[in-house]
Each structure stands twice: as C-alpha cells, then as structure tokens.
XYZ file of C-alpha atoms in Angstrom:
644
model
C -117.846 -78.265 4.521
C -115.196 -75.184 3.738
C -111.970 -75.885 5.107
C -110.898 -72.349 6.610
C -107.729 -70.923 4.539
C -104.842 -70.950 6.213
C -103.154 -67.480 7.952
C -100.436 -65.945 5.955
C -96.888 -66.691 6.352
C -94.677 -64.226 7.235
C -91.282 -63.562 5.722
C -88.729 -67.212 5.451
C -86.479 -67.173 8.241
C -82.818 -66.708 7.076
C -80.810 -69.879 6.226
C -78.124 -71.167 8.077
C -74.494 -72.104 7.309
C -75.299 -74.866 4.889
C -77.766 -72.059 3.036
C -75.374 -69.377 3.490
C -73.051 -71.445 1.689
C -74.884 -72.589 -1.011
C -76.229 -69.160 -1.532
C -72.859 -68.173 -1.628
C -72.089 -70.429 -4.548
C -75.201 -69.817 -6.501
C -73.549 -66.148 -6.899
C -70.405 -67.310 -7.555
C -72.042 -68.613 -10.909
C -73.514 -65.334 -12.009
C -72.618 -63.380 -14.957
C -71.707 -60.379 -12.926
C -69.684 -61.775 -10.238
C -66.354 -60.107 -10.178
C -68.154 -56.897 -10.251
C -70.469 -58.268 -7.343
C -67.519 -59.286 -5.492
C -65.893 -55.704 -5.905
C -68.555 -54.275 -4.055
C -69.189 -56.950 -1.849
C -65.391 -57.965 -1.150
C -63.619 -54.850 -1.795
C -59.994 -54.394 -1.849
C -58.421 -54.455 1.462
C -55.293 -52.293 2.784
C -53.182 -54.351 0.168
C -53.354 -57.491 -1.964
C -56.125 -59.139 -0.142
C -59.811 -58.413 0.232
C -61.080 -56.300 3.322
C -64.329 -58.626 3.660
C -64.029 -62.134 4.246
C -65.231 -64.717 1.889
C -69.085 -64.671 0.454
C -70.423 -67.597 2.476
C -68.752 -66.425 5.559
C -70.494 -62.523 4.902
C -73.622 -64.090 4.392
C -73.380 -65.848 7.337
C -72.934 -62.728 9.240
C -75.346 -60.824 7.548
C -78.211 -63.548 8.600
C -76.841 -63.223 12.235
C -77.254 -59.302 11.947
C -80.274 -59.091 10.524
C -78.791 -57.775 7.192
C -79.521 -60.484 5.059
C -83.401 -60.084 3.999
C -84.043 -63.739 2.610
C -87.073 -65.084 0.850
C -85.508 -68.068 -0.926
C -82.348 -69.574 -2.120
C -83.174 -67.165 -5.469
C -84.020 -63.942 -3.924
C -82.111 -62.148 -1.164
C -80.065 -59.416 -0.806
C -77.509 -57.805 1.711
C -77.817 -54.989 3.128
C -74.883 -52.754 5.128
C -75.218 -49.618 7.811
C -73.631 -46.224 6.405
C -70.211 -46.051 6.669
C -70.236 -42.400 8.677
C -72.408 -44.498 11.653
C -70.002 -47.721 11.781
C -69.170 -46.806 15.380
C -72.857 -46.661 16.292
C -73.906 -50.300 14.590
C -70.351 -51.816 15.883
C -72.006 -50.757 19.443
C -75.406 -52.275 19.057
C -76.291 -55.519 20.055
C -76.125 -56.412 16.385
C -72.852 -55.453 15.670
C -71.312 -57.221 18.786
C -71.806 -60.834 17.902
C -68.675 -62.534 17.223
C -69.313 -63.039 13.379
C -69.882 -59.314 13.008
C -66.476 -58.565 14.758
C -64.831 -61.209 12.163
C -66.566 -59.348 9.704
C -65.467 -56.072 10.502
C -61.448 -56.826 11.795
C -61.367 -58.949 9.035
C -58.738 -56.434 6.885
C -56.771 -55.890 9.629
C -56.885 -59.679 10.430
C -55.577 -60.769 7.471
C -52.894 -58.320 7.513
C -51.473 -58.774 10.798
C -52.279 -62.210 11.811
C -50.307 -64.554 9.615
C -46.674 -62.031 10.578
C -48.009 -62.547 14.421
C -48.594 -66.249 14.208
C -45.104 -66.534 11.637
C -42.883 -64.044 14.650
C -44.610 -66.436 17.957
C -43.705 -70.065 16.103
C -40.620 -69.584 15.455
C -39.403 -68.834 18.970
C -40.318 -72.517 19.808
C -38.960 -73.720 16.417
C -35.695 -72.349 17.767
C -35.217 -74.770 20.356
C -35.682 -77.586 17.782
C -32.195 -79.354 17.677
C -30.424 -79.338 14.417
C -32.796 -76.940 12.645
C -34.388 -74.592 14.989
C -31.880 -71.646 14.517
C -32.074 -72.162 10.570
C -36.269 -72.572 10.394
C -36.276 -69.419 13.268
C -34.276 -67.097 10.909
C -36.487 -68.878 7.929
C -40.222 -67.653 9.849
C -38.789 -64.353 10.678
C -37.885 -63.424 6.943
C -40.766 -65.044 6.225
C -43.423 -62.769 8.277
C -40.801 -59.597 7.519
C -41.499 -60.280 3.688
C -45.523 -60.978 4.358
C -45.457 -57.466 6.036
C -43.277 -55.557 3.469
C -45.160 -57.396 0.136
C -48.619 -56.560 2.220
C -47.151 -52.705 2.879
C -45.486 -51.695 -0.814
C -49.056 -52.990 -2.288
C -50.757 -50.787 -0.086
C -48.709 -47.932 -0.846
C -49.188 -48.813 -4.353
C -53.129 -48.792 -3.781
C -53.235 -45.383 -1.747
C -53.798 -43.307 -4.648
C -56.485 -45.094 -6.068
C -58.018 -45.181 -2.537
C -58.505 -41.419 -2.773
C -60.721 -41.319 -5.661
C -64.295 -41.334 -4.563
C -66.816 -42.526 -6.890
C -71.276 -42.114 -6.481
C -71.150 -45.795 -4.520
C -68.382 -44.325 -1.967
C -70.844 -41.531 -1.544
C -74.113 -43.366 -1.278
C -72.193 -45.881 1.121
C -70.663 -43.462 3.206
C -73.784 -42.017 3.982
C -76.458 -44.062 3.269
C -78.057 -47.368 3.965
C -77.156 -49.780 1.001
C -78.030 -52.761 -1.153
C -74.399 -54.398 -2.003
C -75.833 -57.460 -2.913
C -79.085 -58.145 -4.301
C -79.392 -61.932 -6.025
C -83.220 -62.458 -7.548
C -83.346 -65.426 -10.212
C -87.125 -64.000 -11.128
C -86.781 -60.075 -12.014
C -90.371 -59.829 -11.752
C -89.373 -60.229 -7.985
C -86.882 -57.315 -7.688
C -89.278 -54.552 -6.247
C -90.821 -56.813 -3.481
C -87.105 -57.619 -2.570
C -86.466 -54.034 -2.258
C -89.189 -52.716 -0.444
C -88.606 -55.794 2.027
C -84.914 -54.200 2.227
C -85.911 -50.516 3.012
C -88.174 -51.984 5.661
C -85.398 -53.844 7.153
C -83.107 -51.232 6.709
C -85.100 -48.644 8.855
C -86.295 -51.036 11.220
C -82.725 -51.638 11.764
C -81.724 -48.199 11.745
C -84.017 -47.501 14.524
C -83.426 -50.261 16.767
C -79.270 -49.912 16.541
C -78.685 -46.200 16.294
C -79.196 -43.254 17.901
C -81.085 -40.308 15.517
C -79.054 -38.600 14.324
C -80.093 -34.837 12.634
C -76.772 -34.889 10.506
C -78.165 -38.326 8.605
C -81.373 -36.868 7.017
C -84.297 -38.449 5.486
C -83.822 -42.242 5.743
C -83.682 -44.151 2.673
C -81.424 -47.147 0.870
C -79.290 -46.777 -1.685
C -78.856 -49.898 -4.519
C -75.835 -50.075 -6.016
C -76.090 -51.637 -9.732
C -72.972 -53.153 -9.541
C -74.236 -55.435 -6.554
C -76.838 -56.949 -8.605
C -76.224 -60.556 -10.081
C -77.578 -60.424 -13.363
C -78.758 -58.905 -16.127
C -82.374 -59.295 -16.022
C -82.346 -57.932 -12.710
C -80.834 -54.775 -13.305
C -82.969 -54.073 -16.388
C -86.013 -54.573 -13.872
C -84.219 -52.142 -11.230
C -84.429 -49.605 -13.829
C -88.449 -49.832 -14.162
C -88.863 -50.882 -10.492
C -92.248 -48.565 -9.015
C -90.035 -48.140 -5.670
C -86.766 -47.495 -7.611
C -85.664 -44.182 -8.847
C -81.897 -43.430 -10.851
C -79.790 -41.733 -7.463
C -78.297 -39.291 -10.518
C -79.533 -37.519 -13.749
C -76.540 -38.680 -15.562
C -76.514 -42.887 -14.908
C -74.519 -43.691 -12.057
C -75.154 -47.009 -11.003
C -76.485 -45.704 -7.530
C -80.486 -46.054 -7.241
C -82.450 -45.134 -4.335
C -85.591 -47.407 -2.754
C -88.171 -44.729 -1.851
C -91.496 -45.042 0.050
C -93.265 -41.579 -1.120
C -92.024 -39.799 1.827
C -90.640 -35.952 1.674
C -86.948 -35.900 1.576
C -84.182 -34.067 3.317
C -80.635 -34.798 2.013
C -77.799 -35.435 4.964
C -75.025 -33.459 6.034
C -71.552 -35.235 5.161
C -69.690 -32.338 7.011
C -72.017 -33.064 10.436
C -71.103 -37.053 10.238
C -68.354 -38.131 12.598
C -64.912 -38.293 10.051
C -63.954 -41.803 9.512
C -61.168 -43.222 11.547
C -58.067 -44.433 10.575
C -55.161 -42.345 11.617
C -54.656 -44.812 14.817
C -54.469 -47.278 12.311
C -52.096 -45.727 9.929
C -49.959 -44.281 12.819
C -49.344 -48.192 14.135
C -48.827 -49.399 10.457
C -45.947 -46.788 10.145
C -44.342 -47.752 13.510
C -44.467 -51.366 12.438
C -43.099 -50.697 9.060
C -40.258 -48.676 10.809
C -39.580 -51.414 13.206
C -39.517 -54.457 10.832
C -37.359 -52.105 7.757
C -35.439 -51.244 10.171
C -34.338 -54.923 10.930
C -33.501 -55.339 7.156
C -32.008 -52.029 6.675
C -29.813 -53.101 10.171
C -29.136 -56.484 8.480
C -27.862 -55.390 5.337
C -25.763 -52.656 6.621
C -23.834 -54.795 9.605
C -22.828 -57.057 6.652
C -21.858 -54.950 4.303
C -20.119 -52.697 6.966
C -18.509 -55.756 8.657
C -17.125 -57.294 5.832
C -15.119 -53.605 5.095
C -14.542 -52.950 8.980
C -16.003 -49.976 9.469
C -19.400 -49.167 10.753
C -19.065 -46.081 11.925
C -21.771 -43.343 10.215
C -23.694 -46.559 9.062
C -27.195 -47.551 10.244
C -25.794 -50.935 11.085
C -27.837 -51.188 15.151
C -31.742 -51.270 15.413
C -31.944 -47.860 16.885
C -29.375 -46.459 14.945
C -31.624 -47.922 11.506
C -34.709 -46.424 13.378
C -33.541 -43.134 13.689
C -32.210 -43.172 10.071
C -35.617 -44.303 8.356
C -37.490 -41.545 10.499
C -35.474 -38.758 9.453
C -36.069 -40.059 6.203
C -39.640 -39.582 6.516
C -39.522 -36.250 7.730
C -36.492 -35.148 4.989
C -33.751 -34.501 7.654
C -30.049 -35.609 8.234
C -29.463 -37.754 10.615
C -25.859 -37.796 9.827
C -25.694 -41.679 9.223
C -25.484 -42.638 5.455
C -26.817 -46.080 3.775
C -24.665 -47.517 1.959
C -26.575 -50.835 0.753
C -29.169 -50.577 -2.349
C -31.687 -52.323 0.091
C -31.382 -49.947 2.681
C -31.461 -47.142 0.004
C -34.798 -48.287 -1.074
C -36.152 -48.675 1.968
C -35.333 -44.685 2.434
C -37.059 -43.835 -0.453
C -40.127 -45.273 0.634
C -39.586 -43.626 3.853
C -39.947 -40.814 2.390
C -43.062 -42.130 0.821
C -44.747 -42.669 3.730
C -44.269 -40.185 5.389
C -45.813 -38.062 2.725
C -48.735 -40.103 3.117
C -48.802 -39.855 7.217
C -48.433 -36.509 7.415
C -51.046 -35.553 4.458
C -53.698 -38.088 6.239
C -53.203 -36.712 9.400
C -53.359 -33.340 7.756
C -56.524 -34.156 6.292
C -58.015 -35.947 9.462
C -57.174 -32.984 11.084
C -58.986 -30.477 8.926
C -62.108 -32.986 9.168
C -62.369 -33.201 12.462
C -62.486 -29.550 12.543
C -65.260 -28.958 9.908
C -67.195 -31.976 12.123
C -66.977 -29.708 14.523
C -68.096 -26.766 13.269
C -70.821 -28.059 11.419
C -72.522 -29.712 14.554
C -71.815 -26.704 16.530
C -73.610 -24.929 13.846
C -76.522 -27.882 13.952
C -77.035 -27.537 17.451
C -77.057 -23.789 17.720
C -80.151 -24.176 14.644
C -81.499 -26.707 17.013
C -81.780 -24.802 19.915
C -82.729 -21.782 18.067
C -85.788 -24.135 16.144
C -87.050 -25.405 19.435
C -87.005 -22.076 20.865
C -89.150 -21.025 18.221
C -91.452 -23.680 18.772
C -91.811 -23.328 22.158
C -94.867 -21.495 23.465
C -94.916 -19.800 26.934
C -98.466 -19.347 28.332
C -99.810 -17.128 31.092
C -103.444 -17.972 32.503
C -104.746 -14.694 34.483
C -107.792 -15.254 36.986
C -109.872 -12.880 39.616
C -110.843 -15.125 42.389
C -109.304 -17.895 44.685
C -111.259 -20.208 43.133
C -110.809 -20.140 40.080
C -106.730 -20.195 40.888
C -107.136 -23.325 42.875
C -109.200 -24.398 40.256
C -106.666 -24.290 37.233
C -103.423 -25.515 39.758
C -105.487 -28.823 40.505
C -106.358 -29.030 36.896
C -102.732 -28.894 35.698
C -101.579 -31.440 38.976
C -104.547 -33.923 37.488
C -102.663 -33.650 33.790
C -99.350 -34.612 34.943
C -98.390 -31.051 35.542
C -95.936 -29.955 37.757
C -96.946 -28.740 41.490
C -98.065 -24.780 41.305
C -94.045 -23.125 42.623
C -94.951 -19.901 43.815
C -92.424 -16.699 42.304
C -92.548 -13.464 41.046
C -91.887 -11.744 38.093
C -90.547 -7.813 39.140
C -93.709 -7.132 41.779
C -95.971 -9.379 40.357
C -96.434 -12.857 42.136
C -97.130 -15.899 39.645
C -97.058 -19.294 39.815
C -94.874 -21.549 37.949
C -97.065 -24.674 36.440
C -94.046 -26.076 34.605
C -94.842 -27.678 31.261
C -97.903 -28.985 29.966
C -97.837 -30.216 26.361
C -95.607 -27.766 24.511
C -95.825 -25.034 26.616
C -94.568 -23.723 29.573
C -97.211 -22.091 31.828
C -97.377 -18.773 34.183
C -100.139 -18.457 36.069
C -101.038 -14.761 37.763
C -104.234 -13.396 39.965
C -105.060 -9.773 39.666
C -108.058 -7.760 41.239
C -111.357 -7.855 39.775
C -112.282 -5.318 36.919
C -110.462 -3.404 34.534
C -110.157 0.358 36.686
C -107.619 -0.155 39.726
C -103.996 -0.670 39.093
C -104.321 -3.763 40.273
C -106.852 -4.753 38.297
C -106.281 -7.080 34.747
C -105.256 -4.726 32.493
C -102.371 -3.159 34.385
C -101.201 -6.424 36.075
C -101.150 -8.420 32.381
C -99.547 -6.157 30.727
C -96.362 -6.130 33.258
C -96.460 -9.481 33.238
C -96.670 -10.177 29.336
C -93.422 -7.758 29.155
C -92.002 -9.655 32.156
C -92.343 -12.888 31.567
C -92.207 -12.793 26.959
C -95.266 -14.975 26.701
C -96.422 -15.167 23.817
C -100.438 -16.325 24.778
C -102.603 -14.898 27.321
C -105.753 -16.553 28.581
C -107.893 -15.221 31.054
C -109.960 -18.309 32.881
C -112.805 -18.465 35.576
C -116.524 -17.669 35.733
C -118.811 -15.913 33.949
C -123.044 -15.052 33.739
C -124.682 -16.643 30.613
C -126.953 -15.216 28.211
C -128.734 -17.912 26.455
C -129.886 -20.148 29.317
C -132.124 -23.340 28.396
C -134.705 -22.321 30.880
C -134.463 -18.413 31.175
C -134.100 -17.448 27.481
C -134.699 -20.840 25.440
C -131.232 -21.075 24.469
C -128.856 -23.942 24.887
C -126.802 -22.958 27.829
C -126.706 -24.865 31.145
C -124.940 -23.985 34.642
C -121.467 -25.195 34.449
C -121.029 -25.230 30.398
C -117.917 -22.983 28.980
C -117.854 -19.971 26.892
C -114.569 -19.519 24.574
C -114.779 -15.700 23.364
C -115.051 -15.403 19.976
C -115.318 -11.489 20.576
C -115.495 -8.958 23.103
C -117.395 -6.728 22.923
C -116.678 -3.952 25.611
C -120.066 -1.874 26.499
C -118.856 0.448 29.391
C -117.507 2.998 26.625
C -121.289 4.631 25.700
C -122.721 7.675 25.129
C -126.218 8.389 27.191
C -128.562 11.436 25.145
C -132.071 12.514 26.030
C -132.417 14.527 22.975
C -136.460 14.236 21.689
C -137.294 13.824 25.290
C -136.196 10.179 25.321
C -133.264 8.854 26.629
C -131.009 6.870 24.431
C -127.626 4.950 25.130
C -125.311 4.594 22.205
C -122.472 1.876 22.378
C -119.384 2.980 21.753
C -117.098 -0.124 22.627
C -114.916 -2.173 20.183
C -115.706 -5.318 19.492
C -112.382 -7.531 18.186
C -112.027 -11.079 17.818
C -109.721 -12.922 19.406
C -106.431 -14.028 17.920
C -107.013 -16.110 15.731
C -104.367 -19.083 16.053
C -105.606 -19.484 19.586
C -109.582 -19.310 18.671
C -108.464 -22.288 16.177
C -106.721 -24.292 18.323
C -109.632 -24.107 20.904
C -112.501 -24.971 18.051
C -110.139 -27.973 17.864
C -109.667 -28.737 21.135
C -113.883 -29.413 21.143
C -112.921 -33.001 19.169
C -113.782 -35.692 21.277
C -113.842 -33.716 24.286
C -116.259 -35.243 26.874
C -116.418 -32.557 29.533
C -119.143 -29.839 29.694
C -120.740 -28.259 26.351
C -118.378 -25.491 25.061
C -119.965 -22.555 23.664
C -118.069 -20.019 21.481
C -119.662 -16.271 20.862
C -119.266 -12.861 21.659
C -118.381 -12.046 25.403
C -119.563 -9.027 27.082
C -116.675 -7.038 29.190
C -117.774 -4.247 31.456
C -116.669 -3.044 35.096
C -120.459 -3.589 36.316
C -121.195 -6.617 38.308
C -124.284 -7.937 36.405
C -126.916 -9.345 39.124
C -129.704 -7.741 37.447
C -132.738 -9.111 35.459
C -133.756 -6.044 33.814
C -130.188 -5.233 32.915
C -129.660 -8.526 31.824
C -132.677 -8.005 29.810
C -131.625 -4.667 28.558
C -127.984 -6.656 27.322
C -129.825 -9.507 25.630
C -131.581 -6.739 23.573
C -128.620 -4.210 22.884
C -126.736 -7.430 22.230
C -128.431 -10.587 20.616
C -125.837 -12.352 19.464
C -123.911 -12.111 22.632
C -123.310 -15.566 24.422
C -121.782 -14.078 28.039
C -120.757 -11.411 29.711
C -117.548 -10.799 32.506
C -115.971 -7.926 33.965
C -111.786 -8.488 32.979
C -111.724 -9.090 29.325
C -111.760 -5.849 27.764
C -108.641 -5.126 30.054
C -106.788 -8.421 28.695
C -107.525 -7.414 25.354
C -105.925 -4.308 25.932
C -102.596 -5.197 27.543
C -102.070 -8.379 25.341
C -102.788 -5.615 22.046
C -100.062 -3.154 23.283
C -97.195 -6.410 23.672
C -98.035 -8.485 20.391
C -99.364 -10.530 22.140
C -102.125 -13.787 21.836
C -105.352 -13.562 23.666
C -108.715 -15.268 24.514
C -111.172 -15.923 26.897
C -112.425 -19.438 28.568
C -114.889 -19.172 31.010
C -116.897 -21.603 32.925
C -120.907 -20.302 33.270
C -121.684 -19.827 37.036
C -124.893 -17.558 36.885
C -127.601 -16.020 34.561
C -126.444 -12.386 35.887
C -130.098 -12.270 37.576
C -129.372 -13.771 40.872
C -128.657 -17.368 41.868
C -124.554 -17.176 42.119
C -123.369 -19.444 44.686
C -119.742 -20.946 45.866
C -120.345 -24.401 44.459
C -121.854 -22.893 41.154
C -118.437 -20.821 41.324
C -116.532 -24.012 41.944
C -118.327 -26.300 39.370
C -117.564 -23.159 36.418
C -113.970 -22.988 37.697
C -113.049 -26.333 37.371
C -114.978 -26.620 33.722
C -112.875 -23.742 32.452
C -109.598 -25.248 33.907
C -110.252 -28.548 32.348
C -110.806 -26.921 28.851
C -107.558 -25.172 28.930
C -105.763 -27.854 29.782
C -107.348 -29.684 27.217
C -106.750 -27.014 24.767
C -102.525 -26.865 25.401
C -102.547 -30.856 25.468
C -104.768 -31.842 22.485
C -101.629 -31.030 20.454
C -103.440 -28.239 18.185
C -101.499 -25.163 20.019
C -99.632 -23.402 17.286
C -95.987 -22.088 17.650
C -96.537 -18.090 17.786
C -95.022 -16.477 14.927
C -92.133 -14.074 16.590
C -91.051 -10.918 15.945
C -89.070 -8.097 17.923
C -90.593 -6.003 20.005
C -88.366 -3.539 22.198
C -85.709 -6.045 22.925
C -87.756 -9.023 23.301
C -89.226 -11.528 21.419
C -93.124 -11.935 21.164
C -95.969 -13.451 18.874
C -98.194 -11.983 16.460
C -101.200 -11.501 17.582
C -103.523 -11.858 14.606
C-alpha cells in the first residue's frame, strides 16, 4: 500500500522572544556585524543608537510582519520607505506597542532618563539630611545628560546631511537591512520571499500612492552578515547591482516593467516640531547654568546689574544669541560664554532646517499639484463618451432597460441645445448619451441632422446607431445563416439611394453611385471582440445597406441580393450617421438586431425581440473591457476622436 505524501508546508511561522533573541545573538557573531548594526542600529540624535537593541527589533519586526523567517539561519528584516512612515505608523501594523517602542525609541532614549532624573529628585528632596544635597545632585545630573546628549548631536549634524545610495534607496524604497543566511545557496529564495512580503505588506498598510512608482525592494550590502552571502547576492537570478558604478544598494526584481518614483511628490520628512522643542529645551535647561554661573560670579562682586544672572533674564540673552542681536546684558562667566557660542550654533542650524523644510514643503506641493493636474488630464483622455442614436420607441426602451439590467444608471431625461437625450450615466468606461431622431436620412429631423448637433454638443467621441433591421441571408429564404432576432454589426455601408437610372440600348440600367466606407476601425475591433464568450443571439458582421426606402418588397429584396451579394442587411439611418459622425471626427458603427427579411412578416414582437438583441450587444460591447480610448485631437474648440 502507498502511503499518500504529505501536503506542503507553508512558510515557518516567526519565532518568538526566546528565537528573537537567539537570532539576535547568532548575528552578533558574524564577521560583518558592526557594519550590520550601522544599518540596522543607526546613529541616533547623539551618542546613542536611534533603534533599540537587535533582539528587541527582531522582536518587533516578527510582530509586524517584517521579519520573513525560515529558520534560525535564514531570515531577514525588512523596513517600509522612509517618505511613507506616517502611512505604516497608521496601519494596524505599525500601532502595536512594540512598533511604537521601535519607532520613539531615539527620542526615548534622549528624553526619558532627564524626565525620570528631574521627577525623582523632587521626592528625594524631602529625604531628611540628604534630600536638598541628592535634589541639586539629580538635577545636574539630568542637565549634564541633556547638554552631553545635545553638543554630540550638534557635533553629528553635519555628517547627518550627507546622503549616501542606502539613504536614497531607504527613503524611498522598500528595504532589506538585515538579511542573515548561513547557506548562500539560500540567498535568492530569501529574497524573493522578502519582495513578496514586502508588497503584500505594502498593499495591505498603505494607501497607493502615484508619487512611489513601480514597487520593488532594495538590499542593502552592508545589511548582509557574511561574506558568502554577499558574493551570492551578486549572482542572485532575482538580484540586480541598484548602480553601474558598485554601490552596495541591489534591487529584488520580479520581471515586471519599471517606473522610477518621484522624491519631490513624497510627503518631506518631519522633524522641525522636533527640532523646534529640542531648541526650547536646550534654552530652558542652558539657561539654568548660564543663570547659575552668573548669580555667583555676580554675587560674589555685588553687582548684577547688565548680567544674565535670573531665568528670564538668561533666556532672553541665549535667544538673542541665536538670532545675533544685543540684548544689552553681557556674560561675564566662560561657561555662560560658551553656552552663547553654541547659541549661535543652533540657531544656524534652526533657522537653515526650517529654511530647508520650508522650501520642501513647497516643491511637495508643487509637484503633486503638478501629479494631479497629469492625472486628471490622463483620465480625461481615457475616458470615452458614447452616444447611442435610435428611430423608434422601441428600440429606446429597449437600450434604457438594457443599461438598468447592467447596473446602469436610470435613463435622466435632458437636453443638449434643442435636442432631448437621455443621460445613461456610466457603463464600463464610458459615459453614455442616448438620442431618438426621425426615421430616414431626408427631414431635418431625421439622423443625419440630429447626430451631427448632438456629436458637436455633447464632444462624444463614438456614435452608434442601434435598433432593427431586414436581413439578407436568411436560413430559410436565401440558404444563408441568418435567423429572426440575430445582430448585424456593419462592417460597411454601403449607401444605394445615390444611382444613376439610363435606358440607353433600349434597356434600362441602374448604376450605383453610393460610397461604401467601413466603419471606424477601433470600434469594429472592439465589437469582433466583444463576440468572445458572448452567449446571446448569433452576431453577424458585413456590409449594411442604407437607403431612405422602406424595404417590404420581395422583388426588391431580390433585386438588392443581386446588385449586392455580399451585403448582410439593409436599414434606412446609416448612411446619415456616417455622414454627421465624418464631418466631427468622430467614431461610428452600426448594431442592429434582425426583425424582418424586407419581404413582409414585420411585427411588434419581432421589433421587440431585435431591439432588445441589439441593446444587449452594445452593452456587452462597452463592458467587455475591449473599448479603446479615442485618440483626440482639436477640432474647432473642442476635443474629439479620430475616426479611422
């Protein structure tokens, strides 16, 4: 007996703390750490890191989703673009409490321990003995952790403004900052694993966004643990360099066409709120040493007068100092002196970053004011606006019940100028007019006069003329293929009331003198198309007859089937739709539902039965999702579509 295999296992589930941990370790040992940990852990505001520690980050990235896991030996980490950090902080991902600690964590480590230091030693004070003496002690204490913690970061702010290829890819990009594989030979399953994640992430936590482009993941080199691994991410089949000249930045790539993003349309990084309330608490705790030192120095002389010696009055000195004024007190301690100077310092630095927030937020604004505009302008373009003319009542009633039983909206009665239409709302991509006008081609209300007001009025850029029509190749009458209710698309019309009647010889002879012209071509496509796996009534395509005689006539049906063999119908508007959709650039074709043979036999319900065959084609044509945007160009002041 054959024991049945068993079903394949899907990806390991991500460890817990005790893996995270371990994990965590098993990178501390690599040969590469430091420069992992750089890119993993970088540099905070000042001397500490701005991630927390390795186990912790793991731990979080497991919880987000960001830590795609096959094994102890193969994982990697990977993070959201830094231009969408506001989008993945509001997801339900980036709300859990570990992915808060993850992202605060700089700022936690910077303000905390001065916080906890300033609240402890207000009880401490009441100690007897040595409250006053440990109080004073905490306060120094958290008023050196803040100054140490602010002179590094001014001492780091000018590295922070160099930008290197991983800033870039980062900023924009999803990326790989940690990829740990103890078999190479592993490496590109790892990363295709990661791109999947990456998207599916992507599109569960963010909004689309036009700005971010083609979606793919960045690797940084520097993020990988050792060297066996990054020779295999150079050979990798889903792994291509990010730069001709070797940058350490690759990109995962599935194949797909790529469209590069648009740094200037991505919301500017915050930070100024930030750096504004750093300043103010710089200026409030220097200002307590600057005070200090100046009420003892000044005391000790007895005289304080033009001397920073108050809180207020050292407040008012340091920010005139940033912003190079006088405030008419002068510092006479070196402390205070150097506290002035790096006033001055920082307020360099304020006023450049909020200079240069400034300037970003305008060129954010401008570029998706310039996005949306080619938006709007793009979907206008590939929007198509459709008018269906029609003779009789029924076939009206016949194409607004089709277009309610598609989901369309209820026929709203209008105008356009003097001509009354009905608004169908959308159907598919277009937007949909539709218009009766009087039978024939030769009254000014007739079709040729009332489309071609209504093309100018309305801009559409298709015209289809739907309803009934007599057959010419009818399975019992002529042997063709042709049964009551069928549709006829017009491949051509042929228009045969233009002739030219001679009875020179003695005989009489008719010669025919109308054009025959194919109908545009984009539409006659879209409606071969429309035929795939449609299950209504046979469609037929051919050349259409047009004349103003109503055919109910076997012998001159018989006389058209012999002028005209390879005609398939014949109607009485067409020739006049040709016409007006010709003189505005515009699309045009026929659908027609087969009511008669044109010898007798026409009847309401065989009008009813063609109606509603035609209408369900059309609709079938504008929904099958093969209607082409129309090509535009000008015509008189309005925009129209090439009528090929």
């Amino acid at each position: 007996m054959l024991a049945s295999s068993p079903a394949p296992l899907g990806p390991p589930r991500p460890p817990g703390w005790r893996g995270c941990w371990e994990a965590a370790r098993s990178v501390r040992s690599s040969p590469f750490w430091r420069q992992v940990r750089d890119v993993v852990r970088p540099p905070g505001t000042a001397i500490h890191r701005s991630r927390p520690p390795l186990g912790l980050l793991l731990s979080a990235a497991a919880r987000d989703g960001r830590l795609v896991w096959r094994s102890a030996g193969e994982f990697a980490v990977i993070e959201p673009p830094i231009a969408r950090k506001r989008d993945w902080a509001g997801s339900d991902a980036g709300r859990s409490w570990l992915a808060r600690l993850d992202r605060w964590w700089d700022h936690l480590v910077f303000a905390v321990p001065a916080f906890a230091a300033l609240m402890l030693s207000v009880p401490v004070a009441f100690v007897p003995g040595v409250g006053l003496a440990a109080c004073l002690f905490l306060i120094l204490l958290a008023l050196l952790y803040v100054t140490v913690q602010l002179g590094f970061g001014l001492i780091r702010f000018p590295r922070s403004l160099r930008v290197s290829p991983e800033d870039s890819a980062r900023g924009l990009h999803w990326t790989v900052t940690l990829c740990h594989v103890s078999d190479a030979a592993h490496l590109d399953r790892l990363m295709r694993a990661a791109l999947d994640r990456s998207r599916k992430l992507a599109a569960a936590s963010m909004r689309p966004d036009p700005a971010d482009g083609t979606h793919v993941l960045m690797c940084l080199e520097s993020g990988v643990t050792t060297e066996e691994a990054r020779r295999a991410l150079t050979t990798a089949p889903s792994v291509v360099s990010a730069d001709p000249i070797h940058s350490g930045v690759f990109v995962v790539r599935d194949g797909r066409q790529f469209r590069p993003p648009n740094p200037d349309a991505q919301r500017p990084l915050g930070g100024v709120a930030l750096l504004l309330v750093a300043t103010m608490l710089a200026l409030a705790v220097t200002a307590v040493l600057v005070a200090n030192g100046e009420r003892g120095d000044c005391t000790d002389r007895g005289d304080c007068a033009d001397r920073p010696a108050t809180w207020l009055d050292a407040v008012y000195w340091q920010v005139s100092n940033m912003f190079f004024q006088d405030s008419g007190l002068v510092a006479a301690t070196g402390q205070a002196r150097l506290f002035g100077w790096l006033m001055r310092l920082l307020g360099l630095v304020v006023l450049f970053s909020v200079g240069v927030a400034i300037w970003r937020q305008a060129r954010y604004h401008r570029e998706r004011r310039a996005m949306r505009y080619r938006h709007i302008g793009t979907t206008i373009e590939a929007s198509v606006r459709m008018l269906i003319t029609v003779v009789l009542d029924t076939e009206r009633d016949a194409i607004i019940e089709a277009f309610a039983e598609a989901g369309g909206a209820a026929a709203e009665p209008d105008t356009a100028g003097s001509y009354p239409i009905f608004r169908l709302g959308r159907l598919g991509p277009a937007e949909i007019f539709l218009a009766q006008a009087a039978q024939g081609t030769a009254t000014p209300a007739s079709m040729t006069l009332t489309a071609s007001g209504l093309i100018a009025q309305l801009g559409v850029d298709y015209v289809v003329l739907a309803g009934i029509c007599f057959g010419l190749w009818s399975r019992e009458l002529d042997g063709g293929d042709q049964e009551l209710g069928d549709v006829i698309v017009s491949d051509f019309v042929q228009g045969v009331d233009h002739r030219r009647v001679t009875d020179r010889g003695g005989t009489e002879r008719i010669l025919w003198r109308g054009e025959r012209v194919q109908s545009t071509t984009a539409l006659l496509l879209a409606f071969r198309a429309a035929t795939h796996r449609w299950t209504g009534p046979r469609v037929h395509f051919g050349t259409v007859l047009s004349s103003n005689t109503l055919v109910d006539s076997a012998a001159f049906r018989s006389d058209l089937r012999r002028e005209f063999p390879e005609a398939s119908a014949g109607e009485m508007e067409l020739t006049g739709l040709y016409a007006a959709a010709a003189s505005n650039g515009c699309g045009w074709i026929m659908v027609k539902g087969i009511s008669d043979w044109g010898a007798g036999g026409l009847t309401d319900d065989t009008r009813r039965s063609a109606s509603r065959s035609a209408a369900a084609f059309v609709v079938r044509a504008i929904t099958h999702g093969t209607l082409p945007a129309p090509r535009r160009h000008v015509r008189d002041g309005q925009g129209g579509a090439d009528s090929a």
